[in-house]
Structure formats: C-alpha cells, structure tokens
Short mmCIF file of C-alpha atoms and ligand atoms in Angstrom, two decimals:
data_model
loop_
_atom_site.label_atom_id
_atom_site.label_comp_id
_atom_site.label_asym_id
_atom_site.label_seq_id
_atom_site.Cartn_x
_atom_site.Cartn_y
_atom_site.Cartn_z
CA UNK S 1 50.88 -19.54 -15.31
CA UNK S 2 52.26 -19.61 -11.76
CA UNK S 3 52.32 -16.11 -11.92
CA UNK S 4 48.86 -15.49 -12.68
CA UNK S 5 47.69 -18.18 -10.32
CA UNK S 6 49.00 -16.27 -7.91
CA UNK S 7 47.34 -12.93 -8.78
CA UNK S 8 43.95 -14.63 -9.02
CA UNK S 9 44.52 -15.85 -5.65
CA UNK S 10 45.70 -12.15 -4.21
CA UNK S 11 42.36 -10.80 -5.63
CA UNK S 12 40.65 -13.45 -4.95
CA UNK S 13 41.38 -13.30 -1.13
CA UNK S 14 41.35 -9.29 -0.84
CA UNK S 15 37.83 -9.74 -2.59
CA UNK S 16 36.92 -12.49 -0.46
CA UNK S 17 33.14 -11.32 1.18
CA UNK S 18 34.54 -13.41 4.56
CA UNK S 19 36.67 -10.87 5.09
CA UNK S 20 34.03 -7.61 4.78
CA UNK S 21 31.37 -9.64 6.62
CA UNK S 22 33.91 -11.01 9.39
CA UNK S 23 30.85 -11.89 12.32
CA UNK S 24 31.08 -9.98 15.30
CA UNK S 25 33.48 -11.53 17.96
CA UNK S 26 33.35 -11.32 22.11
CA UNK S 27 35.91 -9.59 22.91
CA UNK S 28 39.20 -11.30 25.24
CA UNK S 29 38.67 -9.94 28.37
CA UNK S 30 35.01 -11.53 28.33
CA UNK S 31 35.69 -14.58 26.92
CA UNK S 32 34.20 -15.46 30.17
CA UNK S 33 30.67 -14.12 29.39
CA UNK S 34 30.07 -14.34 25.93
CA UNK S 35 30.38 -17.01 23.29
CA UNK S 36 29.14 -17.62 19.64
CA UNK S 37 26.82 -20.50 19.94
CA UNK S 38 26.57 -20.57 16.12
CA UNK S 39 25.20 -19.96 12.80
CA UNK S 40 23.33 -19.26 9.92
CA UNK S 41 23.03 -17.65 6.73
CA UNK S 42 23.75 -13.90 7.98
CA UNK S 43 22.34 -15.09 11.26
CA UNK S 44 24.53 -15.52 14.51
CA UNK S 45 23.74 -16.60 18.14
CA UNK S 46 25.76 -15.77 20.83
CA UNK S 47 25.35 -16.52 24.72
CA UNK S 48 25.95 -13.34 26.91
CA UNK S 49 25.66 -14.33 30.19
CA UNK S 50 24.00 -16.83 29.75
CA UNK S 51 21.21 -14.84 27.77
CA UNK S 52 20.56 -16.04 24.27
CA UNK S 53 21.27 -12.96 21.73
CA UNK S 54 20.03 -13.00 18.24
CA UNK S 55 22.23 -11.30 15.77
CA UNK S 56 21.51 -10.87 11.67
CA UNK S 57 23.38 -8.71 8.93
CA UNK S 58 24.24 -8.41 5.36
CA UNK S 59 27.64 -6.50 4.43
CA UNK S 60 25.78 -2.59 3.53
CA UNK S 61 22.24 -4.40 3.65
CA UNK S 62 20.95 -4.11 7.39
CA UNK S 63 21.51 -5.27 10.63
CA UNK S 64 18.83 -6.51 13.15
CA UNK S 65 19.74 -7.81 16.81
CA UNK S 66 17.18 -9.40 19.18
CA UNK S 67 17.60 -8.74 22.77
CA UNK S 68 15.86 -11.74 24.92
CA UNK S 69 14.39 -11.00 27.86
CA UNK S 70 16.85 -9.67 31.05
CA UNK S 71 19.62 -7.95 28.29
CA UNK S 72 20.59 -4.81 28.78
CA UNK S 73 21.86 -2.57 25.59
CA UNK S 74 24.69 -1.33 28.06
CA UNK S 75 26.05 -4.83 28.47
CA UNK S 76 29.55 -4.62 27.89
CA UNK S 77 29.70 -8.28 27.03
CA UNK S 78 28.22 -7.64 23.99
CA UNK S 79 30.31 -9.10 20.69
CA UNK S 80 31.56 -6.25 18.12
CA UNK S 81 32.49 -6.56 14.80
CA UNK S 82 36.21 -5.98 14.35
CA UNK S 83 35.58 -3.95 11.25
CA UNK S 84 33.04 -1.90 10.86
CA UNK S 85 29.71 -2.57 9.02
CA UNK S 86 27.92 0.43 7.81
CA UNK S 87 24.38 -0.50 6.87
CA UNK S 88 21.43 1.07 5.16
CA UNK S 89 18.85 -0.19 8.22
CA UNK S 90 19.19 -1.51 11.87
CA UNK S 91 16.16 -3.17 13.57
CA UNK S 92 16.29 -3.52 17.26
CA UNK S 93 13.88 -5.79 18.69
CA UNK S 94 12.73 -6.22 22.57
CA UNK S 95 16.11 -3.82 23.72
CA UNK S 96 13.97 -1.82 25.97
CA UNK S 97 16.70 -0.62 28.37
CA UNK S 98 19.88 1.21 28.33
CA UNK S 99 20.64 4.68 29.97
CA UNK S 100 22.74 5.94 27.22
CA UNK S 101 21.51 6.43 23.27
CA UNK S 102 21.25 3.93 20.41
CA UNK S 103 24.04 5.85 18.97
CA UNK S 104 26.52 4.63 21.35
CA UNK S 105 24.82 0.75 21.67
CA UNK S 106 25.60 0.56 17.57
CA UNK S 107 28.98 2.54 18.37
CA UNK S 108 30.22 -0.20 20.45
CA UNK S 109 28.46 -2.90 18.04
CA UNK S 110 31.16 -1.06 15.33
CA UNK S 111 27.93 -1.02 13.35
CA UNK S 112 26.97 2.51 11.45
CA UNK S 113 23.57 2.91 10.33
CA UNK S 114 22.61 5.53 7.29
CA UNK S 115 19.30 5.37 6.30
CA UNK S 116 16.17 3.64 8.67
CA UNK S 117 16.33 2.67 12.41
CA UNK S 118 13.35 0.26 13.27
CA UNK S 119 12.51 -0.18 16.89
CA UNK S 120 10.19 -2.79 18.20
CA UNK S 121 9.30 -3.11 21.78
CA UNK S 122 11.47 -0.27 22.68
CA UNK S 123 9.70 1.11 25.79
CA UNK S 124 10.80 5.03 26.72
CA UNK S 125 11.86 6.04 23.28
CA UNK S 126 13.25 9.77 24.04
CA UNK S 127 15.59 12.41 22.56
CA UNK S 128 18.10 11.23 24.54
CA UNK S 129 18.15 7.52 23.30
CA UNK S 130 17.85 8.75 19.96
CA UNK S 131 20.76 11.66 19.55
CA UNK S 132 23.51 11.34 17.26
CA UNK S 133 21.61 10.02 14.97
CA UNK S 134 20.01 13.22 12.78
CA UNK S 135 21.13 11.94 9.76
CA UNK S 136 18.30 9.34 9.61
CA UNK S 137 15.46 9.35 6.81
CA UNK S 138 13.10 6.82 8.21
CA UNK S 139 11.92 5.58 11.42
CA UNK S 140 9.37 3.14 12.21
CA UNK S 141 8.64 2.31 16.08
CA UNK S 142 6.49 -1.04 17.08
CA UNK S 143 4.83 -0.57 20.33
CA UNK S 144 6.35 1.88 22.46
CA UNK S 145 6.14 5.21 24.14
CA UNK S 146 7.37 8.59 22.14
CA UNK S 147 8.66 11.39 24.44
CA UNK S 148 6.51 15.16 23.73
CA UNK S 149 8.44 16.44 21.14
CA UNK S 150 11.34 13.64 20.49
CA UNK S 151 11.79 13.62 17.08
CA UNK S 152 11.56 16.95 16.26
CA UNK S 153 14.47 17.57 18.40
CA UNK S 154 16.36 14.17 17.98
CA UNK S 155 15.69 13.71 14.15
CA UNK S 156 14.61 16.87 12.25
CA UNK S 157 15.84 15.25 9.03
CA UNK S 158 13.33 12.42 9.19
CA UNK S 159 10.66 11.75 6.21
CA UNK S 160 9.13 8.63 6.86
CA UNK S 161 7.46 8.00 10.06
CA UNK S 162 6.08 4.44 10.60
CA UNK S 163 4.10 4.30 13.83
CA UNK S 164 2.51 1.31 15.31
CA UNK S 165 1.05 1.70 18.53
CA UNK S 166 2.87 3.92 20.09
CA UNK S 167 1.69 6.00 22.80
CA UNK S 168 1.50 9.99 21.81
CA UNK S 169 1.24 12.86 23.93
CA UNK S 170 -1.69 14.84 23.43
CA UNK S 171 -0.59 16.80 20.15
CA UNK S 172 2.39 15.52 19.30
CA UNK S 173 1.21 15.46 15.40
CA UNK S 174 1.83 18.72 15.31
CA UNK S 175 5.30 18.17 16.72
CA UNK S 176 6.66 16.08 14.44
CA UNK S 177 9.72 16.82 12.19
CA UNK S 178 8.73 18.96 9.51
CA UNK S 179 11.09 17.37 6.81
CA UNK S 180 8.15 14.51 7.12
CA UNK S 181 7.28 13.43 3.44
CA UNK S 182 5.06 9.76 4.52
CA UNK S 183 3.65 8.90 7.56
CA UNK S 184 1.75 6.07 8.57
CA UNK S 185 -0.01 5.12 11.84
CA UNK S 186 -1.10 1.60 12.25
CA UNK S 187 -3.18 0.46 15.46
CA UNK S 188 -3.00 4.08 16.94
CA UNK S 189 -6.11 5.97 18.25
CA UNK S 190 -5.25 8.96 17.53
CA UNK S 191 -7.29 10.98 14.36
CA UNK S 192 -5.64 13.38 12.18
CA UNK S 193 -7.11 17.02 12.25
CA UNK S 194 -6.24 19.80 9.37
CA UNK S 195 -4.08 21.72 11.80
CA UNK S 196 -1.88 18.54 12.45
CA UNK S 197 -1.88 18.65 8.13
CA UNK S 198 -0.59 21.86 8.44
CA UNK S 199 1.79 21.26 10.88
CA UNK S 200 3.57 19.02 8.28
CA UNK S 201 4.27 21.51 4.86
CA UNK S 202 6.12 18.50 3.09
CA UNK S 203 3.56 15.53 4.39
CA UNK S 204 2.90 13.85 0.74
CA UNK S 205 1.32 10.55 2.09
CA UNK S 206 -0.69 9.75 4.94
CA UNK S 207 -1.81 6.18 6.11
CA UNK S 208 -4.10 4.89 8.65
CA UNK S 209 -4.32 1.25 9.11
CA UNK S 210 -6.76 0.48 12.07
CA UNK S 211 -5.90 3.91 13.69
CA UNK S 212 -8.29 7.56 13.79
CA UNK S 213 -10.05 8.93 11.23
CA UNK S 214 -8.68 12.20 9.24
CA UNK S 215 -11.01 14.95 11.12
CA UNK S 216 -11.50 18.10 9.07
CA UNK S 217 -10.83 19.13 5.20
CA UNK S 218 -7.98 17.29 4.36
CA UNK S 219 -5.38 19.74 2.99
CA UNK S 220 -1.55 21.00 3.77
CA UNK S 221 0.62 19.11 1.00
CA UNK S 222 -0.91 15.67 0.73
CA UNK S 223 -0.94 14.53 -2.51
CA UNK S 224 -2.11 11.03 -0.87
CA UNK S 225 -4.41 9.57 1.41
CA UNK S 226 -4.49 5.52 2.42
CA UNK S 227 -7.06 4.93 4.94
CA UNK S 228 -7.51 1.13 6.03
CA UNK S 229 -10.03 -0.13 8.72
CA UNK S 230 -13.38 -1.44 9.37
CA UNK S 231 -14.97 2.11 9.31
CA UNK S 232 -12.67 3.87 7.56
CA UNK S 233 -14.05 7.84 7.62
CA UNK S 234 -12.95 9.95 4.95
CA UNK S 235 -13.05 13.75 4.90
CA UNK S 236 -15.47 15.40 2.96
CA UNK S 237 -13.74 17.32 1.14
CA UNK S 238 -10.94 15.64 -0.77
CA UNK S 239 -8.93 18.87 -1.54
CA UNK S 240 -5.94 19.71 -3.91
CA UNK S 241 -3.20 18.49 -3.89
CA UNK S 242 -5.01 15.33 -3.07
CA UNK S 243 -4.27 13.13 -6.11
CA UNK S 244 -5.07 9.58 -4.73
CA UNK S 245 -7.77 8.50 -1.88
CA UNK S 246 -7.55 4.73 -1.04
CA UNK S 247 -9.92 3.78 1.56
CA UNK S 248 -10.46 -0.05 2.72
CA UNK S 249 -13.70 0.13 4.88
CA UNK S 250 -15.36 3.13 3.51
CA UNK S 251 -17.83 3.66 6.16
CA UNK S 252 -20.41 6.26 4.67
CA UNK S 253 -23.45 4.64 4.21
CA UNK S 254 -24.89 7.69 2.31
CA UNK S 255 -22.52 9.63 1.22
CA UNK S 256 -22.82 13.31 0.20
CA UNK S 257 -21.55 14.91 -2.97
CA UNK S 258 -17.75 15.70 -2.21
CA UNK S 259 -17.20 19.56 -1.25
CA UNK S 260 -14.21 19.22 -2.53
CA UNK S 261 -12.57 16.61 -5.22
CA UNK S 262 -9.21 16.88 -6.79
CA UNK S 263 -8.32 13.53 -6.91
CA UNK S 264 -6.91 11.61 -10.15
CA UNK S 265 -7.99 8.09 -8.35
CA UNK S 266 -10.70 7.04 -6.02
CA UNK S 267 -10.62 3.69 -4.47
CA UNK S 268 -12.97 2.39 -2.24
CA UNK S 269 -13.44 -0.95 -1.05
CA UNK S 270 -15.21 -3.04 1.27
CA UNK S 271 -18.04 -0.20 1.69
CA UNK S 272 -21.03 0.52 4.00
CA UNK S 273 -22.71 2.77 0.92
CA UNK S 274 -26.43 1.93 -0.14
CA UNK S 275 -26.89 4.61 -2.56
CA UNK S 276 -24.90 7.35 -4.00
CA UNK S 277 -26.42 10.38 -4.78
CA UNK S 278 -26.68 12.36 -8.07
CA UNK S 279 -23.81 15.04 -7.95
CA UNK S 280 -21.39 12.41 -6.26
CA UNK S 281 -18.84 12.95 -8.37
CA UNK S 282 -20.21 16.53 -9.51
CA UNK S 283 -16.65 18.55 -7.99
CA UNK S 284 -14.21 15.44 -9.59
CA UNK S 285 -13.17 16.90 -12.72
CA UNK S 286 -9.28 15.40 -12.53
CA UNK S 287 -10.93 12.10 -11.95
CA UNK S 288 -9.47 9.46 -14.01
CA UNK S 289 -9.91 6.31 -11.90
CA UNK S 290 -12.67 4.71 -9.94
CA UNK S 291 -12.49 1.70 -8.28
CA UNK S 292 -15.55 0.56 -5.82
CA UNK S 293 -15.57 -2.69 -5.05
CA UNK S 294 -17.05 -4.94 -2.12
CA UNK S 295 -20.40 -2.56 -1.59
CA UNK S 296 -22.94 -5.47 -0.65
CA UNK S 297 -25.53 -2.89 0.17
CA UNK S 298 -24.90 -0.81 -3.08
CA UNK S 299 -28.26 -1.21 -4.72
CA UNK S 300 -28.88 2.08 -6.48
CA UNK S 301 -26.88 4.80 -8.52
CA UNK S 302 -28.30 8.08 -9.13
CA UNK S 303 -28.70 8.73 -13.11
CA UNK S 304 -26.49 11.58 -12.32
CA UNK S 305 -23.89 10.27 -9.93
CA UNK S 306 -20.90 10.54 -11.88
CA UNK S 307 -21.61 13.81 -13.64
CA UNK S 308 -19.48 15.87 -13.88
CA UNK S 309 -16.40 13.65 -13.68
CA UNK S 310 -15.69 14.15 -17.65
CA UNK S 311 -11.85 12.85 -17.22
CA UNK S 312 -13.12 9.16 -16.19
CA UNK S 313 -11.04 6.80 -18.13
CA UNK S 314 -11.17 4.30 -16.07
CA UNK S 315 -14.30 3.32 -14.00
CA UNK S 316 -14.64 0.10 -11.96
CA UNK S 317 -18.07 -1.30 -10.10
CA UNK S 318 -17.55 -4.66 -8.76
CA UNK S 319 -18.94 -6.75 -5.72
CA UNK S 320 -21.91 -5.13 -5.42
CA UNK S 321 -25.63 -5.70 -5.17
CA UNK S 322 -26.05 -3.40 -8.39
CA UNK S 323 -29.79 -5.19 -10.37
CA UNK S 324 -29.89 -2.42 -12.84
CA UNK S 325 -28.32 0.55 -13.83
CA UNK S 326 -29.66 4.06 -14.31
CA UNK S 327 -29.89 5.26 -18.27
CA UNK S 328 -27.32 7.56 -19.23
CA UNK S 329 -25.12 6.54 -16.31
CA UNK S 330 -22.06 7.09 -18.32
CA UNK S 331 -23.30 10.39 -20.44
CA UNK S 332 -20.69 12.40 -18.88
CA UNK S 333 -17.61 10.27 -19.43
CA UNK S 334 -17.12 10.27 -23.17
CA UNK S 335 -13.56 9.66 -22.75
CA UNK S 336 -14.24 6.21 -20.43
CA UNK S 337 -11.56 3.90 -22.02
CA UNK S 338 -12.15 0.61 -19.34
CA UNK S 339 -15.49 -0.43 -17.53
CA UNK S 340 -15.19 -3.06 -15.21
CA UNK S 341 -18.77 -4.26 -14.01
CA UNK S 342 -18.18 -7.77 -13.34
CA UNK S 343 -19.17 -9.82 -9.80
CA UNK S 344 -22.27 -7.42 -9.36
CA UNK S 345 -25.93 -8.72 -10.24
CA UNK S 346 -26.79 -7.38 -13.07
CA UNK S 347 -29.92 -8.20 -15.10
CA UNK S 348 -29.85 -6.03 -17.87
CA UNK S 349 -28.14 -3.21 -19.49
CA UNK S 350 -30.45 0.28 -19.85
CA UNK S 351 -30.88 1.14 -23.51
CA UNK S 352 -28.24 3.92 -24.29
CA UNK S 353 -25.92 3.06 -21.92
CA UNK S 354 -22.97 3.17 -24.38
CA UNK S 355 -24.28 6.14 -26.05
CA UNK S 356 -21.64 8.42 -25.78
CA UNK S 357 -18.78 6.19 -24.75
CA UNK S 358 -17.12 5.74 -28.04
CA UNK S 359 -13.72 4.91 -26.47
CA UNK S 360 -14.66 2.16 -24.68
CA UNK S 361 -11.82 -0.04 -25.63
CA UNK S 362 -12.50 -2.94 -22.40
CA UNK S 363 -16.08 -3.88 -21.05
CA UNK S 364 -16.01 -6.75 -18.08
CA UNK S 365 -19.51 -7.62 -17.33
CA UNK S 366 -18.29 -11.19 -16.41
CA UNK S 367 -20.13 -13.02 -13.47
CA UNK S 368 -23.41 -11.17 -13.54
CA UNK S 369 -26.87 -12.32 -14.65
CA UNK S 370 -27.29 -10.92 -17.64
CA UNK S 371 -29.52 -12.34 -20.74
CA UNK S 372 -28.93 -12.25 -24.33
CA UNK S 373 -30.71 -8.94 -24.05
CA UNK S 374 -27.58 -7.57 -23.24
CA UNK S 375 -26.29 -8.46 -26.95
CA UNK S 376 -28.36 -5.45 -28.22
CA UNK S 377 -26.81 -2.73 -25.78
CA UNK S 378 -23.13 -4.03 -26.72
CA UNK S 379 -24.06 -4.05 -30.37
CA UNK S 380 -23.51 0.04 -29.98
CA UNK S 381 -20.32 -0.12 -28.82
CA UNK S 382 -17.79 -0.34 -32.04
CA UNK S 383 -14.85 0.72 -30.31
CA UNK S 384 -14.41 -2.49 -28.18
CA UNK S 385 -10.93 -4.60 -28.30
CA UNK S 386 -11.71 -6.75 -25.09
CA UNK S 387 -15.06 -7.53 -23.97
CA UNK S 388 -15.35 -10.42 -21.17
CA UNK S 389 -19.04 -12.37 -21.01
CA UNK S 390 -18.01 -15.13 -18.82
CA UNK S 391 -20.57 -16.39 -16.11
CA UNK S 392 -23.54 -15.04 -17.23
CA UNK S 393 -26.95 -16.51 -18.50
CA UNK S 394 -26.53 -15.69 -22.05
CA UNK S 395 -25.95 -19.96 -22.82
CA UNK S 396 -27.86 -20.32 -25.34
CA UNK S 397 -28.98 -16.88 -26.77
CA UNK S 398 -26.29 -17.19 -30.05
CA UNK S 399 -27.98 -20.19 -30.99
CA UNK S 400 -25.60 -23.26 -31.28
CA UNK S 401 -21.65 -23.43 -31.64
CA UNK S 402 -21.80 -24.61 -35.12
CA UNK S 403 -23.48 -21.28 -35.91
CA UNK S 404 -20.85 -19.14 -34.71
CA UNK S 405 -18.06 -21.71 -36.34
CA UNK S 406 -20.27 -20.86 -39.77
CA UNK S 407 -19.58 -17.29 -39.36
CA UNK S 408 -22.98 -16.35 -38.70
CA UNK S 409 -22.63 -14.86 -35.33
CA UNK S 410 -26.25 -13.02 -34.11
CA UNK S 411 -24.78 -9.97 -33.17
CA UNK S 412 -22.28 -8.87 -36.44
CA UNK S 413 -21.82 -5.38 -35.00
CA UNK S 414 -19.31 -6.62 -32.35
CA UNK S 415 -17.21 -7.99 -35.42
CA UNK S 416 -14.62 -5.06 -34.60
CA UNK S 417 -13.47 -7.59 -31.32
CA UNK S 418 -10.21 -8.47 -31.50
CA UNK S 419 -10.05 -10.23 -28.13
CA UNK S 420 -13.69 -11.71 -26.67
CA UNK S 421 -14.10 -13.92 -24.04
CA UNK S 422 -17.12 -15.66 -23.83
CA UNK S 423 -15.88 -18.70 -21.80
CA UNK S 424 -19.44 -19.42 -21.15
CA UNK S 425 -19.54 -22.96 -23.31
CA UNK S 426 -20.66 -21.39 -26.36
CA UNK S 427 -17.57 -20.44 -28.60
CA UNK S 428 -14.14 -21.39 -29.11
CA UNK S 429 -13.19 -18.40 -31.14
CA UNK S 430 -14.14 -14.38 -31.69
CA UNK S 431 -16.38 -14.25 -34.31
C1 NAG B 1 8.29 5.50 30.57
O1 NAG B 1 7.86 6.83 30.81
C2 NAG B 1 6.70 6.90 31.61
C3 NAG B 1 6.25 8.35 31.66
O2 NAG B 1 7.33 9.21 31.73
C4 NAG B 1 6.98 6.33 32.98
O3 NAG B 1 5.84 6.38 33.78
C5 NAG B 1 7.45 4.89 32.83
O4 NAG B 1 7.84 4.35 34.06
C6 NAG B 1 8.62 4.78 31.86
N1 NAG B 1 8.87 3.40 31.59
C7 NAG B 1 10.09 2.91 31.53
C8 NAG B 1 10.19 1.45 31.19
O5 NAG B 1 11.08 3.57 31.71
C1 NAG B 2 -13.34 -9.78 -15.56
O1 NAG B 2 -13.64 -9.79 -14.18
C2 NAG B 2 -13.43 -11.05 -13.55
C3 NAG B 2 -13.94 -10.93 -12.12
O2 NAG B 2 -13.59 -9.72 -11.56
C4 NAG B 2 -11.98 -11.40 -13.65
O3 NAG B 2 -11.72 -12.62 -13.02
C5 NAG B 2 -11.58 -11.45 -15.11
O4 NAG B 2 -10.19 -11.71 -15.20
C6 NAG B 2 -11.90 -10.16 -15.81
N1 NAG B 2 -11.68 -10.30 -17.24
C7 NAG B 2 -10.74 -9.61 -17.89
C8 NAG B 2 -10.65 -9.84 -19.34
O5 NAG B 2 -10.01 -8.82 -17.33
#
C-alpha cells in the first residue's frame, strides 16, 4: 500500500501543472525593481519600477502581456519564467517601444511563440522588430504603422493577415507575403484593386470590415469575399474561383446583371437595392444559395431576375418591402429545395408560382400579410414537409378549430405536411 502511495505521489508531483506553469519570477539582482503584486487565474501583476505590468498565460495556450504606459520592452527588470513556455499565440498590448525585435523581448520572457503574434498599439512595426520570427502563420496588428515592405521580408511564411487600422504605404498590398491564404482589413481606407489580387496567388479569403471597397474584377485565387460596411461596394463581376460573396451593406441601389458569377452563395444584407433587374442572376449557374435580407427599399423583382440560376436550392427574401411577386419568379429553379419569404409584405402569391418547383421541401412565408388566398397557390405544392404560416391574416379563412379537429381541413391537398406551423390561433395540429 505504502508502496503505491508513494508512486501515486511521484507521478502525481512530476505531473503536477504547478510545476509546467511555474509564473514568471523577477530575477535576484532586481529584487529591487520588480515584484509580483499578485494573482489570478492565469493572470499575474507585477510592479516594475513602479509601473504596473499585466501578465496572462496558459501552459501551450497563449501568452498576452500588457505594457502600461512609460514601459519599455528593453526593461531588464522584466520577470522571466524559469522554464520555458512555448505557446501557440502571444498578444502584446500598448509595448510600443524597444530598439531591439520581439524575438529577443519573448527571448528574455523564456516565452517561445509558434503559431500567431497579435500586436495592439504597437507604433513603428518594422522588419527589424519583427525578425526571427519567420516561422509565424498569423499576424494580426491593432492600430499601428507597417514599414514598406515588412512582412514580406520579416515573415514570408505568413497566411493570415489581420489588419486593423494600420497605416500602409502607398502599395504595400502588393507587397505582402505571398504565402497569404486570409486577409482581413478592418477600419482601413485603403480599397483592394485586381492587381493587389494578383499580387497574392494563394489569397483564398478576403475581408473588409469598415475599410475600401474591392476596385476592379475580383479575381487571382479568391475563393471568398466578406465585405462589411455601411456601403459595402461589390465588384461587378464576381469571377471564378469566387465561391462565396457575403456583403453587409450592399450599397447598389440598382444593380446590373453580374458580368461575371461563379459563386455557390450570395449573401446580401442590409441593402440599398430598389429593384433588381431581369438577367440578375442570368451568369449564376453554380448558384445554390441566396440570402437577401434587410432591403427596405426592395419593392420590385423582375419576372426574370433569377433566370438563369437553375442550381438554386436554396433561396431566401426576407426584410423587405416585397407587396407582390412577379409570376413565374421561380420558373428557372426547378431544383429550389427551401424558400424563405417571411418578414416581407406580402399580399398575395401570383398564380403559378410553384409551378415548376416540385422539390420544394420548406416554404416560410411567416410574418407577411397574406389572405386565405394564399391557400390556393400552396395547394400546388405536394412536395412540402415544413411550411410556416405564422403572423399572417389568414385567422379565420379555415373556418373554425373544431373543423380542422374533424378532419375536414379546406385545403386537403397540403395533407402530404408532415410538419406545419400555423401558430396563428387556428390549429393545434397538422391536418
Ligand atoms: C514611426 O515612423 C514614422 C515614419 O518613419 C516616424 O515619423 C515616426 O516618428 C515613428 N514613430 C515612432 C514612435 O517611432
Ligand atoms: C420563419 O421565419 C421566421 C422569421 O424569419 C422565423 O422566426 C421562423 O423561425 C421561421 N420558421 C421556420 C419553420 O423556420
């Protein structure tokens, strides 16, 4: 027993996390100018001369240190940890200043980081500050200043790029490192031109939050494009590889057919557009999903706006100021398997409208203003498993509950149902 005891406890203490994740200690000779002033979970305080330093880690998780105002990275009162602690990601926050590289600040922190260095408030960030470090994947800087041509030199390995305003040098897009795969620019002016595309062979995603507009055909290797603002622009043509086009904002008011649309998902949201056009769709033949929604302008679709995207599976209209729709509307998509027009204002369905849709499996038409004239468009569509009803003016158009419990619904066509929702106080089961 005593025997085994005592192996538990040997294990137990060589296991022990307290000794991996020993905090990081001042060292002797500056016992003088740095102290721990205590702690957290992960989270340790130290004064260094008489500057309040903000220290966080988890053993292989990350470690973040926050300089306050007056530290210098060079300080060689810093704490270290005794052993080292190798991390996938090191944020630095407010440590503007040091004359030599981050490399040597984590060296003397006995810190290694492998995967992401995130910089926030880092003033100059040059080559220089950032050498040593080429192994790094992913990068994102918070308000700072790039040197021309930094990271291409500095960190040719890098595929993710987060930028958030930063100040560029005039072209600097095109200087980035090539191994980029995503990059995303919050809060930057700068717009993305088709040569800065090709610039970047391996670029797969591309987001703008708040920053320029993609000028030009967009093109090179992006598969996908995330643009987020209060005008967000997109290119008009939407060229291969493209496979997804996200855009919160969309600014066109009118918008042209596409030139160009390879796209497997369009979603648009928060819109400017008043009309689209017959032929909007009319180059989209990958297109499987369409989401607009948030279009308080949208009044009108063209009969023929969505011809000629046969792949639609999947088409959402919501949020919009939609009254009617245009007969044979959804002609073309004979494969549409989900139809999602809830939260517009919609009076009435066209006659027909479900003519050639004979996989529609899911129909939301909730929150709309539609009568029980509606009852005879849906009494086409046999291929229905969810249909949603709810928060419409169809109250009493069924006649009264007690019908329905009978089993003599008024429309026996949609008896194929399997899930209905017709919260609107009428029934309590499908019929
Ligand atoms: C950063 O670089 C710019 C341009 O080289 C220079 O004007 C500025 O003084 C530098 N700022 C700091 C904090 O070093
Ligand atoms: C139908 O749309 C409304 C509003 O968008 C939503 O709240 C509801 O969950 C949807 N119904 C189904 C069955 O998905």
């Amino acid at each position: 027993m005593a025997r085994w005891a005592l192996v538990l406890a040997v294990v137990g203490a060589w296991w022990s996390p307290a000794q991996l994740l020993d905090p990081p200690q001042c060292a002797n000779d500056a016992a003088e100018r740095c102290a721990p002033e205590g702690s957290g979970q992960n989270e340790y305080n130290y004064k260094v001369d008489g500057l309040n330093v903000f220290l966080e880690y988890t053993d292989s998780g990350y470690f973040k240190l926050v300089c306050p105002e007056g530290l210098n990275l060079d300080n060689s009162a810093l704490p270290s940890f005794k052993s080292q602690l190798r991390v996938n990601k090191v944020y630095l926050e407010n440590c503007p200043s040091s004359r030599g590289s981050y490399a040597d600040v984590l060296e003397k922190l006995n810190v290694v980081v492998l995967d992401k260095l995130t910089l926030t408030d880092a003033g100059n960030v040059t080559a220089a500050r950032l050498a040593r470090l080429q192994h790094l994947l992913k990068l994102e800087l918070v308000q700072a200043r790039l040197e021309g041509g930094a990271l291409q030199a500095a960190l040719p390995r890098l595929q993710r790029l987060f930028l958030d305003r930063v100040a560029l040098e005039p072209g600097e897009l095109r200087r980035l490192p090539p191994a980029l795969e995503v990059l995303s620019l919050l809060r930057m002016g700068t717009d993305v031109t088709a040569a800065d595309l090709r610039a970047l062979p391996r670029l797969e995603r591309l987001v703008l939050r708040d920053a320029g507009a993609v000028r030009g055909p967009a093109g090179g290797a992006l598969r996908d494009l995330a643009l987020e603002s209060p005008e967000a622009h997109l290119p008009r043509a939407l060229a291969p590889p493209l496979q997804s086009v996200t855009a919160y904002g969309w600014a066109d008011a009118r918008p042209e057919p596409w030139l160009a649309c390879s796209p497997e998902a369009l979603d648009l949201r928060d819109a400017r557009v008043e009309r689209l056009p017959a032929g909007w769709l009319g180059r989209c033949a990958a297109l499987r999903r369409l989401r607009l929604d948030g279009a308080a302008r949208l009044d009108s679709l063209d009969a023929a706006a969505l011809r000629g995207a046969r792949a639609l599976q999947e088409l959402r209209i919501l949020n919009t100021a939609l009254q009617y729709l245009p007969p044979g509307l959804l002609d073309d998509a004979p494969d549409l398997k989900l139809l999602d027009l809830s939260s517009n204002r919609l009076l009435e369905l066209p006659g027909g409208l479900f003519a050639k849709t004979n996989s529609l499996e899911s129909l939301n038409l909730s929150s709309n203003q539609l009568s029980k004239s509606v009852l005879e468009s849906l009494s086409a569509v046999t291929s229905l498993v969810s249909l949603d009803l709810s928060h419409n003016d169809i109250g009493d158009s069924c006649g009264h509950v007690s019908d329905a419990v009978r089993g003599e619904p008024c429309y026996k066509s949609l008896q194929l149902l399997r899930h209905c929702l017709l919260w609107q106080k009428l029934f309590n089961r499908c019929f």
